[in-house]
Amino acid sequence: MSDCLFCKIIDGEIPSNKIYEDDKVLCFHDVNPQAPVHCLLIPKKHIASIDDVKEEDGELLSYIMLKIKEIAGKLGLDNGYRVVINCKEDGFQTVPHLHLHILGKRKMAWPPG
Ligand code: 5GP
Ligand code: ZN
């Protein structure tokens, strides 16, 4: 999607600090980290939010779920981590491209408010 920030990051139009990439997903460091480790795992397919997931996305979602532990291992989050998905306005979603926040290395109260 041409006016989507995360699609632009996928296309390389906007730079990101990449952690993992394959043909289906991209994981990169959050520009405004809320924990010592804070990255975003996104599908390369533009899905606006978890509310917009369709039956046909099932395989992609399970792929993403399985990638989490691989990325957490790569980041050394052996003691655990949080995975957060914000959904639309009341869920504090600010970028309308489905993303999973992976947060680690600190006990925290997040999101704020
Ligand atoms: P949301 O509030 O939508 O769940 O989270 C969006 C996240 O994207 C925020 O944590 C924000 O810091 C991050 N973010 C926004 N713009 C950029 C950007 O241009 N680059 C990166 N790496 N992260 C971004
Ligand atoms: Zn997008």
Short mmCIF file of N, CA and C and ligand atoms in Angstrom, two decimals:
data_model
loop_
_atom_site.label_atom_id
_atom_site.label_comp_id
_atom_site.label_asym_id
_atom_site.label_seq_id
_atom_site.Cartn_x
_atom_site.Cartn_y
_atom_site.Cartn_z
N MET A 1 0.85 -1.20 0.00
CA MET A 1 0.00 0.00 0.00
C MET A 1 0.88 1.25 0.00
N SER A 2 0.66 2.14 -0.98
CA SER A 2 1.63 3.20 -1.25
C SER A 2 1.79 4.23 -0.13
N ASP A 3 0.73 4.53 0.62
CA ASP A 3 0.88 5.56 1.65
C ASP A 3 1.02 4.99 3.06
N CYS A 4 1.43 3.74 3.14
CA CYS A 4 1.58 3.09 4.45
C CYS A 4 3.05 3.14 4.88
N LEU A 5 3.28 3.66 6.08
CA LEU A 5 4.64 3.80 6.61
C LEU A 5 5.40 2.46 6.63
N PHE A 6 4.75 1.41 7.14
CA PHE A 6 5.46 0.13 7.24
C PHE A 6 5.65 -0.53 5.88
N CYS A 7 4.72 -0.30 4.93
CA CYS A 7 4.95 -0.79 3.56
C CYS A 7 6.17 -0.08 2.95
N LYS A 8 6.34 1.18 3.31
CA LYS A 8 7.51 1.93 2.82
C LYS A 8 8.80 1.38 3.44
N ILE A 9 8.72 0.96 4.69
CA ILE A 9 9.88 0.34 5.33
C ILE A 9 10.19 -1.00 4.66
N ILE A 10 9.14 -1.77 4.36
CA ILE A 10 9.32 -3.05 3.65
C ILE A 10 10.00 -2.81 2.29
N ASP A 11 9.55 -1.78 1.59
CA ASP A 11 10.09 -1.48 0.25
C ASP A 11 11.45 -0.81 0.29
N GLY A 12 11.92 -0.44 1.49
CA GLY A 12 13.22 0.20 1.62
C GLY A 12 13.19 1.70 1.34
N GLU A 13 11.99 2.23 1.10
CA GLU A 13 11.84 3.69 0.88
C GLU A 13 12.19 4.47 2.14
N ILE A 14 11.86 3.87 3.30
CA ILE A 14 12.21 4.45 4.60
C ILE A 14 13.16 3.45 5.26
N PRO A 15 14.31 3.92 5.74
CA PRO A 15 15.28 2.99 6.32
C PRO A 15 14.82 2.44 7.67
N SER A 16 15.28 1.26 8.00
CA SER A 16 14.99 0.68 9.32
C SER A 16 16.20 -0.14 9.76
N ASN A 17 16.25 -0.37 11.05
CA ASN A 17 17.32 -1.17 11.62
C ASN A 17 16.81 -2.62 11.69
N LYS A 18 17.11 -3.38 10.66
CA LYS A 18 16.52 -4.71 10.49
C LYS A 18 17.16 -5.77 11.39
N ILE A 19 16.30 -6.65 11.88
CA ILE A 19 16.74 -7.77 12.72
C ILE A 19 16.59 -9.07 11.95
N TYR A 20 15.48 -9.19 11.22
CA TYR A 20 15.18 -10.42 10.48
C TYR A 20 14.31 -10.08 9.29
N GLU A 21 14.55 -10.77 8.18
CA GLU A 21 13.71 -10.58 7.00
C GLU A 21 13.65 -11.84 6.17
N ASP A 22 12.47 -12.17 5.70
CA ASP A 22 12.34 -13.21 4.67
C ASP A 22 11.24 -12.78 3.71
N ASP A 23 10.76 -13.71 2.91
CA ASP A 23 9.76 -13.30 1.90
C ASP A 23 8.39 -12.96 2.50
N LYS A 24 8.14 -13.37 3.75
CA LYS A 24 6.81 -13.15 4.35
C LYS A 24 6.77 -12.09 5.44
N VAL A 25 7.87 -11.93 6.17
CA VAL A 25 7.87 -11.02 7.32
C VAL A 25 9.14 -10.17 7.39
N LEU A 26 9.03 -9.09 8.16
CA LEU A 26 10.18 -8.23 8.44
C LEU A 26 10.15 -7.89 9.93
N CYS A 27 11.30 -7.91 10.57
CA CYS A 27 11.39 -7.49 11.96
C CYS A 27 12.48 -6.43 12.07
N PHE A 28 12.16 -5.33 12.73
CA PHE A 28 13.11 -4.21 12.86
C PHE A 28 12.93 -3.54 14.21
N HIS A 29 13.96 -2.83 14.63
CA HIS A 29 13.92 -2.14 15.92
C HIS A 29 12.93 -0.97 15.87
N ASP A 30 12.16 -0.81 16.94
CA ASP A 30 11.24 0.33 17.05
C ASP A 30 12.07 1.61 17.19
N VAL A 31 11.67 2.66 16.49
CA VAL A 31 12.40 3.93 16.50
C VAL A 31 12.29 4.64 17.86
N ASN A 32 11.26 4.29 18.63
CA ASN A 32 11.03 4.92 19.93
C ASN A 32 10.83 3.82 20.99
N PRO A 33 11.93 3.14 21.34
CA PRO A 33 11.80 1.94 22.18
C PRO A 33 11.23 2.20 23.57
N GLN A 34 10.34 1.32 24.01
CA GLN A 34 9.72 1.42 25.33
C GLN A 34 10.36 0.41 26.30
N ALA A 35 11.38 -0.25 25.85
CA ALA A 35 12.12 -1.23 26.66
C ALA A 35 13.51 -1.37 26.04
N PRO A 36 14.47 -1.90 26.78
CA PRO A 36 15.82 -2.05 26.22
C PRO A 36 15.83 -2.81 24.89
N VAL A 37 14.95 -3.80 24.76
CA VAL A 37 14.74 -4.44 23.46
C VAL A 37 13.30 -4.19 23.07
N HIS A 38 13.09 -3.55 21.95
CA HIS A 38 11.74 -3.27 21.47
C HIS A 38 11.77 -3.32 19.95
N CYS A 39 11.21 -4.39 19.41
CA CYS A 39 11.19 -4.49 17.95
C CYS A 39 9.78 -4.75 17.47
N LEU A 40 9.61 -4.59 16.18
CA LEU A 40 8.31 -4.76 15.54
C LEU A 40 8.41 -5.86 14.50
N LEU A 41 7.50 -6.81 14.57
CA LEU A 41 7.44 -7.91 13.60
C LEU A 41 6.20 -7.69 12.75
N ILE A 42 6.41 -7.57 11.46
CA ILE A 42 5.28 -7.26 10.57
C ILE A 42 5.20 -8.22 9.39
N PRO A 43 3.97 -8.49 8.93
CA PRO A 43 3.85 -9.26 7.68
C PRO A 43 4.18 -8.34 6.51
N LYS A 44 4.74 -8.89 5.45
CA LYS A 44 4.99 -8.05 4.26
C LYS A 44 3.69 -7.74 3.53
N LYS A 45 2.71 -8.61 3.71
CA LYS A 45 1.37 -8.33 3.16
C LYS A 45 0.76 -7.18 3.97
N HIS A 46 0.19 -6.20 3.30
CA HIS A 46 -0.46 -5.11 4.03
C HIS A 46 -1.80 -5.58 4.60
N ILE A 47 -1.84 -5.71 5.92
CA ILE A 47 -3.08 -5.98 6.65
C ILE A 47 -3.17 -4.82 7.64
N ALA A 48 -4.27 -4.08 7.63
CA ALA A 48 -4.33 -2.84 8.40
C ALA A 48 -4.25 -3.07 9.91
N SER A 49 -4.91 -4.10 10.40
CA SER A 49 -4.91 -4.36 11.85
C SER A 49 -5.33 -5.80 12.08
N ILE A 50 -5.26 -6.23 13.33
CA ILE A 50 -5.68 -7.60 13.67
C ILE A 50 -7.18 -7.75 13.39
N ASP A 51 -7.88 -6.63 13.39
CA ASP A 51 -9.31 -6.61 13.10
C ASP A 51 -9.60 -6.85 11.62
N ASP A 52 -8.58 -6.73 10.79
CA ASP A 52 -8.75 -6.88 9.34
C ASP A 52 -8.22 -8.20 8.81
N VAL A 53 -7.84 -9.07 9.74
CA VAL A 53 -7.33 -10.38 9.35
C VAL A 53 -8.47 -11.21 8.76
N LYS A 54 -8.16 -11.92 7.68
CA LYS A 54 -9.18 -12.77 7.03
C LYS A 54 -8.81 -14.24 7.20
N GLU A 55 -9.79 -15.08 6.99
CA GLU A 55 -9.61 -16.53 7.07
C GLU A 55 -8.36 -16.96 6.26
N GLU A 56 -8.21 -16.37 5.10
CA GLU A 56 -7.11 -16.75 4.20
C GLU A 56 -5.72 -16.36 4.75
N ASP A 57 -5.69 -15.52 5.80
CA ASP A 57 -4.42 -15.11 6.40
C ASP A 57 -3.94 -16.07 7.49
N GLY A 58 -4.71 -17.12 7.74
CA GLY A 58 -4.40 -18.04 8.83
C GLY A 58 -2.98 -18.60 8.79
N GLU A 59 -2.56 -19.01 7.60
CA GLU A 59 -1.22 -19.60 7.46
C GLU A 59 -0.14 -18.57 7.76
N LEU A 60 -0.35 -17.35 7.28
CA LEU A 60 0.61 -16.27 7.53
C LEU A 60 0.68 -15.95 9.02
N LEU A 61 -0.46 -15.93 9.68
CA LEU A 61 -0.47 -15.62 11.12
C LEU A 61 0.24 -16.70 11.92
N SER A 62 0.03 -17.95 11.57
CA SER A 62 0.74 -19.00 12.32
C SER A 62 2.24 -18.93 12.02
N TYR A 63 2.59 -18.55 10.82
CA TYR A 63 4.01 -18.35 10.47
C TYR A 63 4.62 -17.26 11.35
N ILE A 64 3.89 -16.16 11.51
CA ILE A 64 4.36 -15.05 12.35
C ILE A 64 4.53 -15.52 13.80
N MET A 65 3.54 -16.26 14.28
CA MET A 65 3.60 -16.76 15.67
C MET A 65 4.84 -17.62 15.89
N LEU A 66 5.17 -18.43 14.91
CA LEU A 66 6.35 -19.29 15.04
C LEU A 66 7.66 -18.51 14.91
N LYS A 67 7.62 -17.37 14.23
CA LYS A 67 8.82 -16.55 14.06
C LYS A 67 9.20 -15.82 15.35
N ILE A 68 8.20 -15.58 16.22
CA ILE A 68 8.46 -14.80 17.43
C ILE A 68 9.59 -15.42 18.25
N LYS A 69 9.49 -16.71 18.52
CA LYS A 69 10.50 -17.33 19.38
C LYS A 69 11.88 -17.36 18.71
N GLU A 70 11.87 -17.46 17.41
CA GLU A 70 13.15 -17.45 16.66
C GLU A 70 13.82 -16.07 16.82
N ILE A 71 13.04 -15.02 16.67
CA ILE A 71 13.57 -13.66 16.79
C ILE A 71 13.97 -13.38 18.25
N ALA A 72 13.12 -13.82 19.19
CA ALA A 72 13.44 -13.63 20.62
C ALA A 72 14.76 -14.32 20.96
N GLY A 73 14.97 -15.48 20.42
CA GLY A 73 16.23 -16.21 20.65
C GLY A 73 17.41 -15.44 20.09
N LYS A 74 17.23 -14.91 18.89
CA LYS A 74 18.27 -14.11 18.22
C LYS A 74 18.63 -12.86 19.05
N LEU A 75 17.62 -12.32 19.75
CA LEU A 75 17.82 -11.10 20.55
C LEU A 75 18.26 -11.42 21.98
N GLY A 76 18.39 -12.68 22.30
CA GLY A 76 18.86 -13.08 23.63
C GLY A 76 17.82 -12.92 24.73
N LEU A 77 16.55 -13.02 24.36
CA LEU A 77 15.48 -12.83 25.35
C LEU A 77 15.15 -14.16 26.04
N ASP A 78 16.17 -14.79 26.59
CA ASP A 78 16.02 -16.13 27.15
C ASP A 78 15.15 -16.14 28.40
N ASN A 79 15.05 -14.99 29.06
CA ASN A 79 14.28 -14.93 30.30
C ASN A 79 12.82 -14.52 30.08
N GLY A 80 12.45 -14.38 28.82
CA GLY A 80 11.07 -14.04 28.48
C GLY A 80 10.93 -12.65 27.88
N TYR A 81 9.73 -12.36 27.47
CA TYR A 81 9.46 -11.09 26.76
C TYR A 81 7.96 -10.91 26.66
N ARG A 82 7.57 -9.71 26.23
CA ARG A 82 6.14 -9.44 26.00
C ARG A 82 5.90 -9.30 24.51
N VAL A 83 4.73 -9.74 24.10
CA VAL A 83 4.29 -9.53 22.71
C VAL A 83 2.98 -8.77 22.78
N VAL A 84 2.93 -7.62 22.09
CA VAL A 84 1.76 -6.75 22.17
C VAL A 84 1.27 -6.43 20.75
N ILE A 85 -0.04 -6.52 20.59
CA ILE A 85 -0.66 -6.06 19.33
C ILE A 85 -1.70 -5.02 19.70
N ASN A 86 -1.49 -3.81 19.25
CA ASN A 86 -2.49 -2.77 19.46
C ASN A 86 -3.44 -2.77 18.27
N CYS A 87 -4.71 -2.54 18.54
CA CYS A 87 -5.70 -2.59 17.46
C CYS A 87 -6.56 -1.33 17.40
N LYS A 88 -6.38 -0.61 16.34
CA LYS A 88 -7.18 0.59 16.02
C LYS A 88 -7.16 1.63 17.15
N GLU A 89 -8.00 2.63 17.03
CA GLU A 89 -7.88 3.82 17.87
C GLU A 89 -7.93 3.52 19.37
N ASP A 90 -8.92 2.79 19.80
CA ASP A 90 -9.06 2.51 21.24
C ASP A 90 -7.97 1.58 21.76
N GLY A 91 -7.29 0.91 20.85
CA GLY A 91 -6.18 0.03 21.23
C GLY A 91 -4.82 0.70 21.08
N PHE A 92 -4.82 2.01 20.84
CA PHE A 92 -3.59 2.81 20.71
C PHE A 92 -2.74 2.40 19.51
N GLN A 93 -3.39 1.90 18.45
CA GLN A 93 -2.63 1.60 17.24
C GLN A 93 -2.43 2.90 16.47
N THR A 94 -1.16 3.22 16.18
CA THR A 94 -0.88 4.47 15.47
C THR A 94 -0.46 4.23 14.02
N VAL A 95 0.05 3.05 13.72
CA VAL A 95 0.43 2.73 12.34
C VAL A 95 -0.49 1.62 11.83
N PRO A 96 -1.31 1.95 10.83
CA PRO A 96 -2.32 0.99 10.36
C PRO A 96 -1.77 -0.09 9.42
N HIS A 97 -0.76 -0.80 9.89
CA HIS A 97 -0.22 -2.00 9.22
C HIS A 97 0.07 -2.96 10.38
N LEU A 98 -0.57 -4.11 10.36
CA LEU A 98 -0.45 -5.06 11.47
C LEU A 98 1.00 -5.24 11.93
N HIS A 99 1.22 -5.09 13.24
CA HIS A 99 2.57 -5.27 13.78
C HIS A 99 2.50 -5.83 15.19
N LEU A 100 3.46 -6.67 15.49
CA LEU A 100 3.60 -7.22 16.83
C LEU A 100 4.78 -6.53 17.49
N HIS A 101 4.56 -5.95 18.66
CA HIS A 101 5.67 -5.40 19.44
C HIS A 101 6.28 -6.55 20.22
N ILE A 102 7.59 -6.69 20.17
CA ILE A 102 8.28 -7.68 21.00
C ILE A 102 9.18 -6.86 21.94
N LEU A 103 8.91 -7.00 23.24
CA LEU A 103 9.61 -6.17 24.24
C LEU A 103 10.31 -7.05 25.25
N GLY A 104 11.55 -6.69 25.56
CA GLY A 104 12.28 -7.51 26.50
C GLY A 104 13.36 -6.78 27.27
N LYS A 105 13.93 -7.50 28.21
CA LYS A 105 15.07 -7.06 29.04
C LYS A 105 14.69 -6.09 30.15
N ARG A 106 13.41 -5.90 30.39
CA ARG A 106 13.03 -5.06 31.51
C ARG A 106 11.60 -5.38 31.93
N LYS A 107 11.37 -5.37 33.25
CA LYS A 107 10.00 -5.47 33.72
C LYS A 107 9.40 -4.09 33.58
N MET A 108 8.20 -4.00 33.03
CA MET A 108 7.68 -2.67 32.72
C MET A 108 6.17 -2.63 32.75
N ALA A 109 5.69 -1.42 32.88
CA ALA A 109 4.26 -1.17 32.72
C ALA A 109 4.12 -0.48 31.37
N TRP A 110 3.54 -1.17 30.41
CA TRP A 110 3.41 -0.59 29.08
C TRP A 110 2.23 -1.24 28.39
N PRO A 111 1.43 -0.53 27.63
CA PRO A 111 1.61 0.85 27.20
C PRO A 111 1.27 1.83 28.31
N PRO A 112 1.83 3.07 28.19
CA PRO A 112 1.54 4.08 29.20
C PRO A 112 0.06 4.47 29.16
N GLY A 113 -0.43 5.00 30.26
CA GLY A 113 -1.81 5.43 30.32
C GLY A 113 -2.68 4.24 30.55
P1 5GP B 1 1.42 1.22 17.53
O1 5GP B 1 1.16 2.34 18.48
O2 5GP B 1 0.77 1.45 16.18
O3 5GP B 1 1.06 -0.13 18.08
O4 5GP B 1 2.96 1.17 17.31
C1 5GP B 1 3.63 1.79 16.26
C2 5GP B 1 5.09 1.76 16.61
O5 5GP B 1 5.82 2.11 15.46
C3 5GP B 1 5.49 2.72 17.69
O6 5GP B 1 6.08 2.01 18.78
C4 5GP B 1 6.47 3.66 17.02
O7 5GP B 1 7.55 4.03 17.85
C5 5GP B 1 6.93 2.84 15.83
N1 5GP B 1 7.32 3.63 14.68
C6 5GP B 1 6.63 4.68 14.14
N2 5GP B 1 7.27 5.15 13.06
C7 5GP B 1 8.39 4.40 12.92
C8 5GP B 1 9.47 4.42 11.98
O8 5GP B 1 9.52 5.22 11.04
N3 5GP B 1 10.46 3.50 12.15
C9 5GP B 1 10.43 2.58 13.17
N4 5GP B 1 11.46 1.74 13.24
N5 5GP B 1 9.43 2.54 14.06
C10 5GP B 1 8.43 3.43 13.95
ZN ZN B 2 1.28 -1.40 4.92
#
